[in-house]
PDB file of C-alpha atoms in Angstrom:
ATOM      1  CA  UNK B 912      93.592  93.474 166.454  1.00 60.00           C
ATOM      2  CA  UNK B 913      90.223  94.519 163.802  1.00 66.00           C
ATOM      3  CA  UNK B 914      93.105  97.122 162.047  1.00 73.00           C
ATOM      4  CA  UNK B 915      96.129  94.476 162.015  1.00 76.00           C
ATOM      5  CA  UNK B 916      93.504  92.294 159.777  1.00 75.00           C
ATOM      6  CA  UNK B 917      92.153  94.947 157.368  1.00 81.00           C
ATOM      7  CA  UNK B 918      95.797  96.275 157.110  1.00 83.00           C
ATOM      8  CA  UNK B 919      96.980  93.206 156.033  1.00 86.00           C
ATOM      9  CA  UNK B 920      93.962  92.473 153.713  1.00 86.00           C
ATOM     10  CA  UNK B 921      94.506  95.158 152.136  1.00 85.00           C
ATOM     11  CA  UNK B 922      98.664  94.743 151.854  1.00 87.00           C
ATOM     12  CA  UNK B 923      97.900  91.154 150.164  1.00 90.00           C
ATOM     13  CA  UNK B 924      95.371  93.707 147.835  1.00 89.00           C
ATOM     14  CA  UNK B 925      97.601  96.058 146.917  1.00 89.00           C
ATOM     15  CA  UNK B 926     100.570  93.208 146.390  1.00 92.00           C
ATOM     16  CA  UNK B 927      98.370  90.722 143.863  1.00 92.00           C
ATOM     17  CA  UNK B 928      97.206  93.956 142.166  1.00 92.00           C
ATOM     18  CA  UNK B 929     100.870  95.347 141.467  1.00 92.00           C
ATOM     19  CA  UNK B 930     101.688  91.862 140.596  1.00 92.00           C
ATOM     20  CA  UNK B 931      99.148  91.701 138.225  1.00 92.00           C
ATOM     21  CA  UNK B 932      99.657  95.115 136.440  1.00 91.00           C
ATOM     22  CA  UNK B 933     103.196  93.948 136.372  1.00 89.00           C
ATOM     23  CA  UNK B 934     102.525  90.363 134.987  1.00 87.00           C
ATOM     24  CA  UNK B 935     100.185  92.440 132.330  1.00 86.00           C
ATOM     25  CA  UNK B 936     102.509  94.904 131.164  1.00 84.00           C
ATOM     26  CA  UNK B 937     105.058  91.899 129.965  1.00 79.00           C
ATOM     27  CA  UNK B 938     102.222  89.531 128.126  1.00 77.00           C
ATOM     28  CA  UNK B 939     101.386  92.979 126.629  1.00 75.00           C
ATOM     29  CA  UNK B 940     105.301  93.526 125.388  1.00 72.00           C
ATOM     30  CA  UNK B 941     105.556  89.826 124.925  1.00 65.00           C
ATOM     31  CA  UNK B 942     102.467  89.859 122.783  1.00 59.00           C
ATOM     32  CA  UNK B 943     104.568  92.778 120.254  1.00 55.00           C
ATOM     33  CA  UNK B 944     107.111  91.402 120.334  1.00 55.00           C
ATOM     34  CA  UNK B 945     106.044  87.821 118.766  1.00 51.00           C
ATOM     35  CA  UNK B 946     105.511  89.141 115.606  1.00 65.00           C
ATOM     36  CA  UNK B 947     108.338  88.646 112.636  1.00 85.00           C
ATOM     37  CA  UNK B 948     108.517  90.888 109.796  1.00 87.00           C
ATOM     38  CA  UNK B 949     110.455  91.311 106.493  1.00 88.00           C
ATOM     39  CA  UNK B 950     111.852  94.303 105.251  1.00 91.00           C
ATOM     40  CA  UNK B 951     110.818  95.830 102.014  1.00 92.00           C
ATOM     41  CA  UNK B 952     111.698  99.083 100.093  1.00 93.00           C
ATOM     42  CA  UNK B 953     109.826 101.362  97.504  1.00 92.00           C
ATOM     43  CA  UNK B 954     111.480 103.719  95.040  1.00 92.00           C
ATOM     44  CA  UNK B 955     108.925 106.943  95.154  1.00 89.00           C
ATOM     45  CA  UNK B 956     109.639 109.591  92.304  1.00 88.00           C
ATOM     46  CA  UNK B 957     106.681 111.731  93.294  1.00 85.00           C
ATOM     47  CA  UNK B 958     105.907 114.078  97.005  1.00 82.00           C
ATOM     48  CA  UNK B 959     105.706 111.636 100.168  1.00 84.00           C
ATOM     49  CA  UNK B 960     104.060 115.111 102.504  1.00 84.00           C
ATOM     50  CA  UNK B 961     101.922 113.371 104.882  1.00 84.00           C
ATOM     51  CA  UNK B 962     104.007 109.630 104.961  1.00 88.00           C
ATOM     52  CA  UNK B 963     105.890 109.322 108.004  1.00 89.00           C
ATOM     53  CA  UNK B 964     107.250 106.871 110.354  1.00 90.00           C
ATOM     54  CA  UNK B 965     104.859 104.148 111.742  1.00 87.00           C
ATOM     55  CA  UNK B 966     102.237 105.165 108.971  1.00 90.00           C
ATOM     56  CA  UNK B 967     100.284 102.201 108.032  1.00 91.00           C
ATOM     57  CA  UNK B 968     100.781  99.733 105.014  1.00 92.00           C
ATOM     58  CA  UNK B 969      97.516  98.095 103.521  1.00 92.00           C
ATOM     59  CA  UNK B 970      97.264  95.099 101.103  1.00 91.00           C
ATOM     60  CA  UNK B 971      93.913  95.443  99.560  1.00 87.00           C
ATOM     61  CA  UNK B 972      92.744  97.533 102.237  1.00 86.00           C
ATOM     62  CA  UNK B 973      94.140  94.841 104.861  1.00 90.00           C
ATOM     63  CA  UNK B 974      96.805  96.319 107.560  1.00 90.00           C
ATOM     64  CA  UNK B 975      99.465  94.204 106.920  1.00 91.00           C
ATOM     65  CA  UNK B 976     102.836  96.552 108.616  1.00 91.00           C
ATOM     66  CA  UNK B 977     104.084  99.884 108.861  1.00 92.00           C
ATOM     67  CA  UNK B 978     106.500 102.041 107.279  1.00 93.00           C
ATOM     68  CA  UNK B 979     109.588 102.132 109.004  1.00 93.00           C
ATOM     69  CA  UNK B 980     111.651 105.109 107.348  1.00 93.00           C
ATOM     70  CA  UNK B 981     111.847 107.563 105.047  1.00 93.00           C
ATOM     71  CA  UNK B 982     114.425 109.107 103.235  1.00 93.00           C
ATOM     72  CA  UNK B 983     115.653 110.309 100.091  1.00 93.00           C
ATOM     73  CA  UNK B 984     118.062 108.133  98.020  1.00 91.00           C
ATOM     74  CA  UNK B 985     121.277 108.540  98.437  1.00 91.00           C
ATOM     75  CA  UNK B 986     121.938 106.902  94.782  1.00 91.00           C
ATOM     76  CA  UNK B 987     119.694 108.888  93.085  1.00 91.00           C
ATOM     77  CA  UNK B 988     118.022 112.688  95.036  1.00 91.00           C
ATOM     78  CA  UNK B 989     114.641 112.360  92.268  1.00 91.00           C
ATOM     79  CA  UNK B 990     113.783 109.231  94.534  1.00 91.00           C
ATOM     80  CA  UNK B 991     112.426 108.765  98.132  1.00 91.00           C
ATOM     81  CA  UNK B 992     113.281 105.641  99.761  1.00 94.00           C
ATOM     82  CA  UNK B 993     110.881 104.041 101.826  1.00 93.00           C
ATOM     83  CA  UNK B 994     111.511 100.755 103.780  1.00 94.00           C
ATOM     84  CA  UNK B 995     108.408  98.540 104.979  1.00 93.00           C
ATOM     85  CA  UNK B 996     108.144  96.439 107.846  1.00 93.00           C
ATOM     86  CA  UNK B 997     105.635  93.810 106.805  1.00 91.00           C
ATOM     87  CA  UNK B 998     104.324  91.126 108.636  1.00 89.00           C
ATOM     88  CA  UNK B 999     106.596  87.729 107.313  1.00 86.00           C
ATOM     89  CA  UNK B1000     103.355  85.846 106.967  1.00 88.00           C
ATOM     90  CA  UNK B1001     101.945  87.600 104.185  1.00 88.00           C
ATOM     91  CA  UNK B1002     103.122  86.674 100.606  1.00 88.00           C
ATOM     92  CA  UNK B1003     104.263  89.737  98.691  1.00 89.00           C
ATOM     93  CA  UNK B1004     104.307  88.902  94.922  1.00 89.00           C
ATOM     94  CA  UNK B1005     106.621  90.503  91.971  1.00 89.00           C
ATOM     95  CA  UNK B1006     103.939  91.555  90.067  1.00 90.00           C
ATOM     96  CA  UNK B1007     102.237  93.667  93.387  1.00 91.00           C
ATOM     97  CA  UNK B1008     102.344  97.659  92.984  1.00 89.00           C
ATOM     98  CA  UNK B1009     102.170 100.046  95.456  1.00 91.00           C
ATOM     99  CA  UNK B1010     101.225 103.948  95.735  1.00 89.00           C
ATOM    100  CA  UNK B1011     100.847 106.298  98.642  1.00 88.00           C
ATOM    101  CA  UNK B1012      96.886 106.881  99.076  1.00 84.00           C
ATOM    102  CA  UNK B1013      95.312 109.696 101.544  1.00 81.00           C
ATOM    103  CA  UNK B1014      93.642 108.959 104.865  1.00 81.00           C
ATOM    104  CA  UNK B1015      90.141 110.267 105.009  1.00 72.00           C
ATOM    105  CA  UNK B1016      90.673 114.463 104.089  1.00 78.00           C
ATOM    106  CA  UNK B1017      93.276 115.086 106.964  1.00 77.00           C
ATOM    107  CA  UNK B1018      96.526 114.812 104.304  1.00 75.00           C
ATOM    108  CA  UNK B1019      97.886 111.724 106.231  1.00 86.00           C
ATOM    109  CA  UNK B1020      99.039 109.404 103.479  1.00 87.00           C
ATOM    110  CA  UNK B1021      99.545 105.224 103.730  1.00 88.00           C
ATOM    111  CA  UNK B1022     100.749 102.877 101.435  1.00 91.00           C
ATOM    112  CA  UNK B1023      98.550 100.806  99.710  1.00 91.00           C
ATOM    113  CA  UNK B1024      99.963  97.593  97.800  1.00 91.00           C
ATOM    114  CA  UNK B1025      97.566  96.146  94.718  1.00 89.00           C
ATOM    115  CA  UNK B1026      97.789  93.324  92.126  1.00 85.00           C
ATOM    116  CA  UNK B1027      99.657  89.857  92.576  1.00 82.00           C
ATOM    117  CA  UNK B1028      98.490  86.792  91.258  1.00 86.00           C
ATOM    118  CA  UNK B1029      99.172  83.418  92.886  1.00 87.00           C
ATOM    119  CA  UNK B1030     101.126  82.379  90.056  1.00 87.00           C
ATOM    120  CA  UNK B1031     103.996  85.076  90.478  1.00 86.00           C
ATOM    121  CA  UNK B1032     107.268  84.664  92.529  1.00 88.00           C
ATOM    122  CA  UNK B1033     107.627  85.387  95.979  1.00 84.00           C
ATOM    123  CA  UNK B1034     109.482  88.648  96.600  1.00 85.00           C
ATOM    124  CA  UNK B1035     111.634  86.989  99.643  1.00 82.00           C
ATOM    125  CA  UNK B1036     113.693  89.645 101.969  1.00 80.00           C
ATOM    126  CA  UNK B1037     116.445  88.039 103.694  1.00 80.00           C
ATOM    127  CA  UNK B1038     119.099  89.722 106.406  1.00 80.00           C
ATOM    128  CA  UNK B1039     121.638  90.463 103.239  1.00 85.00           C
ATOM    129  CA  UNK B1040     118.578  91.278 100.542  1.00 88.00           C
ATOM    130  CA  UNK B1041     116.052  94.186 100.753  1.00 88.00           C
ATOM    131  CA  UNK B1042     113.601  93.545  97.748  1.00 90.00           C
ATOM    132  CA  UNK B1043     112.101  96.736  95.969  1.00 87.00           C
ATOM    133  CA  UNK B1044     108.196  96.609  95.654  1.00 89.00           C
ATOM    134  CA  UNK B1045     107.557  98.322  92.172  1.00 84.00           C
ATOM    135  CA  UNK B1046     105.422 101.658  92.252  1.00 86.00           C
ATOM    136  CA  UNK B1047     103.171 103.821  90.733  1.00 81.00           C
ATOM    137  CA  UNK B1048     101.792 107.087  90.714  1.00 77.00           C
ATOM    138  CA  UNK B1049      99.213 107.576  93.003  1.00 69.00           C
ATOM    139  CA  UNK B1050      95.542 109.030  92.119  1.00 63.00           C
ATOM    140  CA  UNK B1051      96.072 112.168  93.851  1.00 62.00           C
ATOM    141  CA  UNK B1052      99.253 112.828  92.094  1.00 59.00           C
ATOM    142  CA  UNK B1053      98.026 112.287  89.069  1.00 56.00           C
ATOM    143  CA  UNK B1054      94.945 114.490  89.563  1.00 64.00           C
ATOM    144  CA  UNK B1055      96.859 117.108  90.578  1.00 61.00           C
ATOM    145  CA  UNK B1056      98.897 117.204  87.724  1.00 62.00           C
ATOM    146  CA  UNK B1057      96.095 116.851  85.283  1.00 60.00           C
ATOM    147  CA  UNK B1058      94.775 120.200  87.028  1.00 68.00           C
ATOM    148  CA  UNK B1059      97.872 121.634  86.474  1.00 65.00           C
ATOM    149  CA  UNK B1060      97.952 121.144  83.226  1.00 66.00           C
ATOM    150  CA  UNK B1061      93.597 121.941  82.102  1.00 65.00           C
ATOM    151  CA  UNK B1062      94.867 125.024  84.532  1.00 71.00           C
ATOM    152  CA  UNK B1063      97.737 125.651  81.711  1.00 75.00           C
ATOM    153  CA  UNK B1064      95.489 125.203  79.012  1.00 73.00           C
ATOM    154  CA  UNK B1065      92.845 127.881  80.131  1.00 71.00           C
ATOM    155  CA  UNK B1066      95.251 130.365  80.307  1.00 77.00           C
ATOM    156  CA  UNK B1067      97.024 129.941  76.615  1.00 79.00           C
ATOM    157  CA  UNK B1068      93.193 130.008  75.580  1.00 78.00           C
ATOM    158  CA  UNK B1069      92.328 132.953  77.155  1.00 76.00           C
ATOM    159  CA  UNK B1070      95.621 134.791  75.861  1.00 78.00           C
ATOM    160  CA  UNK B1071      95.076 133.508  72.462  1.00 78.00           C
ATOM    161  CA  UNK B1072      91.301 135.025  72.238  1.00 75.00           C
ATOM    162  CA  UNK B1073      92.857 138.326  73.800  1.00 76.00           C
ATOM    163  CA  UNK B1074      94.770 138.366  71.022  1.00 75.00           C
ATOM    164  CA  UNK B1075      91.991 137.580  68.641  1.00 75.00           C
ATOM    165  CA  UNK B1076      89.192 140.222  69.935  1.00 73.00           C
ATOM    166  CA  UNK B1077      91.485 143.498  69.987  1.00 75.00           C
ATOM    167  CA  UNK B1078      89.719 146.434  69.158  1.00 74.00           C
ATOM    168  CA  UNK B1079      90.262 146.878  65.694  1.00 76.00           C
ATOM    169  CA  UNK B1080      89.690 142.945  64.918  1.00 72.00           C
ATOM    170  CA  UNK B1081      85.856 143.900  66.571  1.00 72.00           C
ATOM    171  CA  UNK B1082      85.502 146.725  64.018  1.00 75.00           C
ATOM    172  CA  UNK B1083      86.219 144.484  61.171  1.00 74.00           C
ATOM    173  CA  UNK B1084      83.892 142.234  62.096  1.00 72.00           C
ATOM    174  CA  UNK B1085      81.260 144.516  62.782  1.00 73.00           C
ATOM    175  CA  UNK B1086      81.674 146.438  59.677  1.00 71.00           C
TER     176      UNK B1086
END
């Protein structure tokens, strides 16, 4: 009669406790799926290595959505579209910019989106109407091609002076 009771303690135990994993699991999906967000898209002419799916998008350093695809325009192959799923609440304004910016030194990239004043228009996506973001080039691209170029430089110096100190140019000058 002592096992029949512990058995069935522990039956009602187990039951409540699946219940409640169960009753978890779909406030957890119900939670996710609450959220509404509007659809943007960025025209990128420069390298997107290290942007993928789900990467994160930042307003002022605030997580405001994710990117939800990547791929290269259709319209035009020197451009990479991206769409963003941002969260509906948060105003994004005409006069906002965004660029890709690196995570920490791993080479992940996100999307960072600066500027906007309260006084410019609403950029409003609707089901019909993706609106583009305007972008610019990001830090890292620009640094890179400024090292490229002082890189450039260095060399057409160092072939001009080759040039310069031959031989018999260094016995002229020393005579």
């Amino acid at each position: 009669m002592y096992n029949r009771v512990n058995y069935t303690i522990v039956g009602i135990f187990v039951l409540l406790f699946g219940a409640g994993v169960i009753g978890f699991t779909f406030w957890l999906a119900k939670y996710n799926m609450v959220s509404e967000y509007s659809i943007y898209k960025l025209y990128m002419r420069e390298s997107v290595a290290g942007l993928s799916k789900d990467s994160t998008v930042r307003l002022r350093g605030v997580n405001i959505g994710r990117v939800s695809k990547i791929r290269i325009n259709p319209e035009n192959i020197e451009e990479i579209e991206v769409f963003l799923k941002i969260d509906s609440t948060v105003p994004i304004k005409e006069n906002m910019i965004a660029h890709t910016q690196m995570l920490g030194i791993t080479g992940l990239l996100s999307i960072e989106i600066d500027g906007g004043t309260n006084g410019a228009k609403n950029l409003i996506a609707t089901e019909n109407f993706i609106p583009v973001i305007t972008t610019k080039q990001s830090w890292l691209s620009k640094t890179t091609k400024g090292i490229g170029n002082l890189s450039e430089n260095v060399n057409t110096i160092l072939k001009q002076s080759k040039k310069i100190l031959t031989d018999k140019n260094i016995e002229n000058l020393s005579s």
